[in-house]
PDB file of C-alpha atoms in Angstrom:
ATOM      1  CA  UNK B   1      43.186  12.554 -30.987  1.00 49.00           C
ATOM      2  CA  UNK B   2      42.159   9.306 -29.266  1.00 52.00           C
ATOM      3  CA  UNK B   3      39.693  11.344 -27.060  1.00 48.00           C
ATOM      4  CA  UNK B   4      38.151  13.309 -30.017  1.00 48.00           C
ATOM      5  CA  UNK B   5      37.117  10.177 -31.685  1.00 52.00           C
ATOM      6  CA  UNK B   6      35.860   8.689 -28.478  1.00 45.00           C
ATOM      7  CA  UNK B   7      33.670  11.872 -28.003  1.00 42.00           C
ATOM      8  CA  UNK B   8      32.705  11.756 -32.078  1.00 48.00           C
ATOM      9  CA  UNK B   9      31.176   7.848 -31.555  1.00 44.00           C
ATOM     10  CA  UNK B  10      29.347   8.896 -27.955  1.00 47.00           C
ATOM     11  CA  UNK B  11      27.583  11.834 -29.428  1.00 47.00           C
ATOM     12  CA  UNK B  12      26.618   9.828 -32.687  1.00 45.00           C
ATOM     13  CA  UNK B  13      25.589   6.729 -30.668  1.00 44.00           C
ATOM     14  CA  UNK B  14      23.239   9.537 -28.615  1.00 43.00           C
ATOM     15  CA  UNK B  15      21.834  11.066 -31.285  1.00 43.00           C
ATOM     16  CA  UNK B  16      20.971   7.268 -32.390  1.00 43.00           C
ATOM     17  CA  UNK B  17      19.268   6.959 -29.387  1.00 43.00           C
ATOM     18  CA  UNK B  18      17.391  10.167 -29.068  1.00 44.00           C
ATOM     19  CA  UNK B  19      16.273  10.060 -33.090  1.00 40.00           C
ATOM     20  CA  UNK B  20      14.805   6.204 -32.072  1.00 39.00           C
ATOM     21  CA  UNK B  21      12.969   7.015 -28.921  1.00 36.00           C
ATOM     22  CA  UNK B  22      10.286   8.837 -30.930  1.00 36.00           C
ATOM     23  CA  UNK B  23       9.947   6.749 -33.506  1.00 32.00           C
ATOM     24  CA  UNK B  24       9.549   3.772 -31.116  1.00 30.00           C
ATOM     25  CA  UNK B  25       6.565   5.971 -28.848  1.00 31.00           C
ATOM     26  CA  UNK B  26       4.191   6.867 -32.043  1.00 29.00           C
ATOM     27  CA  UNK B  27       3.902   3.471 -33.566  1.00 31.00           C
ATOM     28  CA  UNK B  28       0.635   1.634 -31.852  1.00 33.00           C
ATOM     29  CA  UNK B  29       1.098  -1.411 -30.110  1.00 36.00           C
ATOM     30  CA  UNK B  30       0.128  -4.719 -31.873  1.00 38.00           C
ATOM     31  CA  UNK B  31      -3.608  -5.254 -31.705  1.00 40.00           C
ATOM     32  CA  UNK B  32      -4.545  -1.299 -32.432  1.00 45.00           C
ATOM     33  CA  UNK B  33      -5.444   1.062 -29.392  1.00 55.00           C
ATOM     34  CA  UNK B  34      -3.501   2.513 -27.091  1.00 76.00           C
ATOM     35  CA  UNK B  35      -3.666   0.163 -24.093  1.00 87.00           C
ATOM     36  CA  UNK B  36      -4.869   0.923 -20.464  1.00 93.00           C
ATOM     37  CA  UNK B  37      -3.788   4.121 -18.433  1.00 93.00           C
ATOM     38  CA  UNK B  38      -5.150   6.791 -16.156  1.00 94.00           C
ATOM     39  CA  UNK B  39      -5.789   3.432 -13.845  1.00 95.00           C
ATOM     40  CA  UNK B  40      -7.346   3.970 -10.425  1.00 95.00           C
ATOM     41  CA  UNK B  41      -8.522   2.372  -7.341  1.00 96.00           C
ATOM     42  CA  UNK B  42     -10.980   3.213  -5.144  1.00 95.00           C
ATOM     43  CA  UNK B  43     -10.892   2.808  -1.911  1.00 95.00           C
ATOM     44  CA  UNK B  44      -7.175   3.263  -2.328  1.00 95.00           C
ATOM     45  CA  UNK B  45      -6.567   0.871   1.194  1.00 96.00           C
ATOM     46  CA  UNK B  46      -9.075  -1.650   1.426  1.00 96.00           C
ATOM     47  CA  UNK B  47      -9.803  -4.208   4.274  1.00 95.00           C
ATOM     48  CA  UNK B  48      -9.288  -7.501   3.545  1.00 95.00           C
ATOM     49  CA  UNK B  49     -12.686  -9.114   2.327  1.00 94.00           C
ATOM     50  CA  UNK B  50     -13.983  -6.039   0.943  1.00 95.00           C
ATOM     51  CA  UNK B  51     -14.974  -4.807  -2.697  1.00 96.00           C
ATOM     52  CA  UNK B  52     -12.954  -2.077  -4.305  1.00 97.00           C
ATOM     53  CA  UNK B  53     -13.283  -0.621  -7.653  1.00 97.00           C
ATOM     54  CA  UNK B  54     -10.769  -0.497 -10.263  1.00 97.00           C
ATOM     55  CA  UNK B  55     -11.050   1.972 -13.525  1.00 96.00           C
ATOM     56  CA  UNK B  56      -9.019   2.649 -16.718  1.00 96.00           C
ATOM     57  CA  UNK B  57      -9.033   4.358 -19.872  1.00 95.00           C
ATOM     58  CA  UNK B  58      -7.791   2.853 -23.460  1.00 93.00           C
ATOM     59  CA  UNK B  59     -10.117  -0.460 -23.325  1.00 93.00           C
ATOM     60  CA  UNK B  60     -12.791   0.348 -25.679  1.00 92.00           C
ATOM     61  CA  UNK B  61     -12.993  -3.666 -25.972  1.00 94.00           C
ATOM     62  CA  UNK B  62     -13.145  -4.474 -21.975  1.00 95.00           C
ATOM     63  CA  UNK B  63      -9.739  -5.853 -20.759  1.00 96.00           C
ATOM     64  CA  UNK B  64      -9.374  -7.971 -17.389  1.00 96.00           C
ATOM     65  CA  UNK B  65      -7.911  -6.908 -13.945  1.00 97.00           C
ATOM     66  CA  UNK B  66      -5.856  -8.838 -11.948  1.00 97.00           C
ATOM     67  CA  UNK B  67      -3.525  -9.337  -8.495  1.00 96.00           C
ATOM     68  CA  UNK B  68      -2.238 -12.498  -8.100  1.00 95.00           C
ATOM     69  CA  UNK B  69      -3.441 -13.751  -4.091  1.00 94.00           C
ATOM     70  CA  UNK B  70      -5.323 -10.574  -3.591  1.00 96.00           C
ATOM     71  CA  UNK B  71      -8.512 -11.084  -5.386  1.00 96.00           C
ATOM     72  CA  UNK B  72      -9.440 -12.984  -8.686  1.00 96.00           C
ATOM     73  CA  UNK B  73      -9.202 -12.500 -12.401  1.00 96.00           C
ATOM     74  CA  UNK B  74     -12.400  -9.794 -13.291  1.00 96.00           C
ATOM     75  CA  UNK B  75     -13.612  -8.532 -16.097  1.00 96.00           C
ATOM     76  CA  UNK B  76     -13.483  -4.846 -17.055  1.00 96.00           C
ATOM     77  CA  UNK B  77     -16.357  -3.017 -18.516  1.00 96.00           C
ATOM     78  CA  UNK B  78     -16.133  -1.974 -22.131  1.00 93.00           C
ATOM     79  CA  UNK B  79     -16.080   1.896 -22.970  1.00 92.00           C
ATOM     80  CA  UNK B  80     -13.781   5.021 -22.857  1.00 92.00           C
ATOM     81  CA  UNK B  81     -13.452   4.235 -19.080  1.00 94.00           C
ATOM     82  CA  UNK B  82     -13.957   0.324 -17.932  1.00 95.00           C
ATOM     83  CA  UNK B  83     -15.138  -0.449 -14.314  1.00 96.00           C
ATOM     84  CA  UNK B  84     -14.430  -3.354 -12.380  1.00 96.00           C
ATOM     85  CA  UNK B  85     -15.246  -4.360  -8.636  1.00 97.00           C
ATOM     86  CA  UNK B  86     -13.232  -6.700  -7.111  1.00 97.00           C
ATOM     87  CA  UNK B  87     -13.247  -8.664  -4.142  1.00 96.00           C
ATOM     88  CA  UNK B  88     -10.341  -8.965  -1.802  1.00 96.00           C
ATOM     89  CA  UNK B  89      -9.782 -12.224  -0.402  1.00 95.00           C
ATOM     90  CA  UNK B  90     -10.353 -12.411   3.306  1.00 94.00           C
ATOM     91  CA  UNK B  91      -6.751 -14.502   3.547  1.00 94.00           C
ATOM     92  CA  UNK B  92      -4.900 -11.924   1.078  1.00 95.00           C
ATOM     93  CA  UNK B  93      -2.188 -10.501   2.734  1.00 95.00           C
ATOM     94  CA  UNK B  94      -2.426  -7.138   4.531  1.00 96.00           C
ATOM     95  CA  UNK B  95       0.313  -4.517   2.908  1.00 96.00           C
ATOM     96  CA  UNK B  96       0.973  -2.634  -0.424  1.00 97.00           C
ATOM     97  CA  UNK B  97      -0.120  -4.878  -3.654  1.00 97.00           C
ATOM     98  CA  UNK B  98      -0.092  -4.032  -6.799  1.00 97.00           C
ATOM     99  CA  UNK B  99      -2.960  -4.429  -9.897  1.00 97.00           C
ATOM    100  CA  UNK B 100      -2.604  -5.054 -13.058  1.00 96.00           C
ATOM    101  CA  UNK B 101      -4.832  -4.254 -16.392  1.00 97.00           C
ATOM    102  CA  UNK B 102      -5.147  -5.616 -19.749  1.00 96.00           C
ATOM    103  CA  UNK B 103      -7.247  -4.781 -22.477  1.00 95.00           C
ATOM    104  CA  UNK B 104      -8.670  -7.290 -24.508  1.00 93.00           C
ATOM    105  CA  UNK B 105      -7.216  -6.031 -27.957  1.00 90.00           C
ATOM    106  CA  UNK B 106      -4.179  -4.915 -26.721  1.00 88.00           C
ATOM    107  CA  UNK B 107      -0.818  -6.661 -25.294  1.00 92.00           C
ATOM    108  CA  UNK B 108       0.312  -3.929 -23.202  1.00 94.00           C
ATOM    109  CA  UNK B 109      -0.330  -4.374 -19.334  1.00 96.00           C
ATOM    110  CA  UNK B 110      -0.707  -1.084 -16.704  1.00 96.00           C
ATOM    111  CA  UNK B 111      -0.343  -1.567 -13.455  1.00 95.00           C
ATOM    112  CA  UNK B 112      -1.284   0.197 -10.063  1.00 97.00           C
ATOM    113  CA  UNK B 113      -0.633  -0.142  -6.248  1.00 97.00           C
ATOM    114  CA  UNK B 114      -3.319  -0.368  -3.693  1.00 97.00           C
ATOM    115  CA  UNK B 115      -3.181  -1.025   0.019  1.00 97.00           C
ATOM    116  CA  UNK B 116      -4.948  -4.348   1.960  1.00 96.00           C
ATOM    117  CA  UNK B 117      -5.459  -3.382   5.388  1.00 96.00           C
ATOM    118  CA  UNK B 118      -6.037  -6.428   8.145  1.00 91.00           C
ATOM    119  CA  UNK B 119      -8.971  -7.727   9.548  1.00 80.00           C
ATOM    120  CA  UNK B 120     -12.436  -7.161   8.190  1.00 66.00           C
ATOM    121  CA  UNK B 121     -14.026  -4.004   7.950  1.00 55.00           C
ATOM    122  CA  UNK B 122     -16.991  -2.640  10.177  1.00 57.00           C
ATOM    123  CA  UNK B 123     -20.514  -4.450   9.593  1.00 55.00           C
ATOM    124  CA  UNK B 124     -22.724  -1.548   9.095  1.00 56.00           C
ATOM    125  CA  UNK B 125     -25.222  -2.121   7.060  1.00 55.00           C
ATOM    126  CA  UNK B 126     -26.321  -5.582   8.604  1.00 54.00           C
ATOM    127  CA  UNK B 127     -28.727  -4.537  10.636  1.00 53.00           C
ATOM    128  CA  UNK B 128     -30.719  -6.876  12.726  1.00 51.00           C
ATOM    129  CA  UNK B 129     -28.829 -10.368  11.273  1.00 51.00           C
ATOM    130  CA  UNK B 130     -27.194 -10.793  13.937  1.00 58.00           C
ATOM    131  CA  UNK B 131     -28.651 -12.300  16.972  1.00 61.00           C
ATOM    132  CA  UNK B 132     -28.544 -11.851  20.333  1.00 62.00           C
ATOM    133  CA  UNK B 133     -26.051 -13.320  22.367  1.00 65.00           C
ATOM    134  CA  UNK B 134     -26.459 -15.055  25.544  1.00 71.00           C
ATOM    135  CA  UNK B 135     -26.075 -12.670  27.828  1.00 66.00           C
ATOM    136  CA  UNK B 136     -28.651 -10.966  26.055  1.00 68.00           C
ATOM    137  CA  UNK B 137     -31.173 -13.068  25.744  1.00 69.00           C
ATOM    138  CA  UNK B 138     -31.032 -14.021  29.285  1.00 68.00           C
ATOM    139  CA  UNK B 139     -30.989 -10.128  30.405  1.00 71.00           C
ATOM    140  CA  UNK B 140     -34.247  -9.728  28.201  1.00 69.00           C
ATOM    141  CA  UNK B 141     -35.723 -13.323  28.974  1.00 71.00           C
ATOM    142  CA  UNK B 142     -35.502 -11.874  33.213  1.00 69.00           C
ATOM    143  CA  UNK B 143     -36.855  -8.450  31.888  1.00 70.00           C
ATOM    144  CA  UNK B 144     -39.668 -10.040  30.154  1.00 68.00           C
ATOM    145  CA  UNK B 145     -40.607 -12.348  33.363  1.00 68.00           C
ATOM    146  CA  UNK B 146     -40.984  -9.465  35.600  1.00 61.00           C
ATOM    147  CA  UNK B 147     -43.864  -7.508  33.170  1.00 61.00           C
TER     148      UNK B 147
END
C-alpha cells in the first residue's frame, strides 16, 4: 500500500512538472522579444590582438557583446541579425573563452565559446612599413657604393 501511494505522488508531482515546462517556454521574457540566439563567431580561434566578428539573431534593438579580459564591451548592430567586431586584447589569455550577448530590450543573455590563440598573427597586409634592418641597409648601402 505504502509503495502505491509513493508511486501515486511521483507520477502527479511529474505530470506537475511536465504540464509547467510549456507554459513557462511560451510566455516572452520581460522587455518583449525573444532575446539573442543563433550566435556566432567568426574566426572561430583568433590570435590574440586580432578582430573577430560576432553575430546574433533576436536584437531588433542592438544589444552589447561582451568577454570579460578578452576584449571590451561593443555594441551590436540593430536588425534581424546584429554584427559586432571586436578586438582581442593582445594580453588576453590564449585558450577557450566564452562570449556573451545581450539585447538591449531584453534581459536574457546567450552565450558562445571562441578560441584565443598566442602570439600575434602574421602581418600581411603591411607592406612596405616596415624598415629595413641593419643588416640590410648596410648590404644595400655596399651594393649601392660599388654602381
Amino acid at each position: 500500500m505504502r509503495v502505491l501511494r509513493a508511486l501515486t505522488v511521483t507520477a502527479a508531482a511529474c505530470a506537475a512538472i511536465g504540464l509547467s515546462a510549456p507554459f513557462a517556454a511560451a510566455n516572452s521574457p520581460q522587455g518583449g522579444g525573444n532575446g539573442p540566439s543563433n550566435v556566432t563567431v567568426n574566426p572561430y580561434s583568433v590570435h590574440q590582438g586580432a578582430s573577430m566578428q560576432v553575430s546574433a539573431a533576436g536584437c531588433g534593438h542592438g544589444g552589447t557583446v561582451w568577454s570579460n579580459g578578452n576584449f571590451p564591451q561593443t555594441n551590436l548592430s540593430a536588425g534581424s541579425i546584429g554584427f559586432a567586431t571586436v578586438r582581442i586584447f593582445n594580453h588576453a589569455s590564449p585558450g577557450h573563452h566564452t562570449l556573451s550577448v545581450k539585447c538591449h530590450d531584453n534581459s536574457l543573455v546567450a552565450t558562445h565559446r571562441f578560441t584565443i590563440l598566442p602570439g600575434n598573427g602574421a602581418q600581411g597586409g603591411l607592406g612596405g612599413s616596415f624598415g629595413p634592418s641593419t643588416a640590410e641597409t648596410a648590404i644595400g648601402a655596399g651594393l649601392a657604393q660599388t654602381i
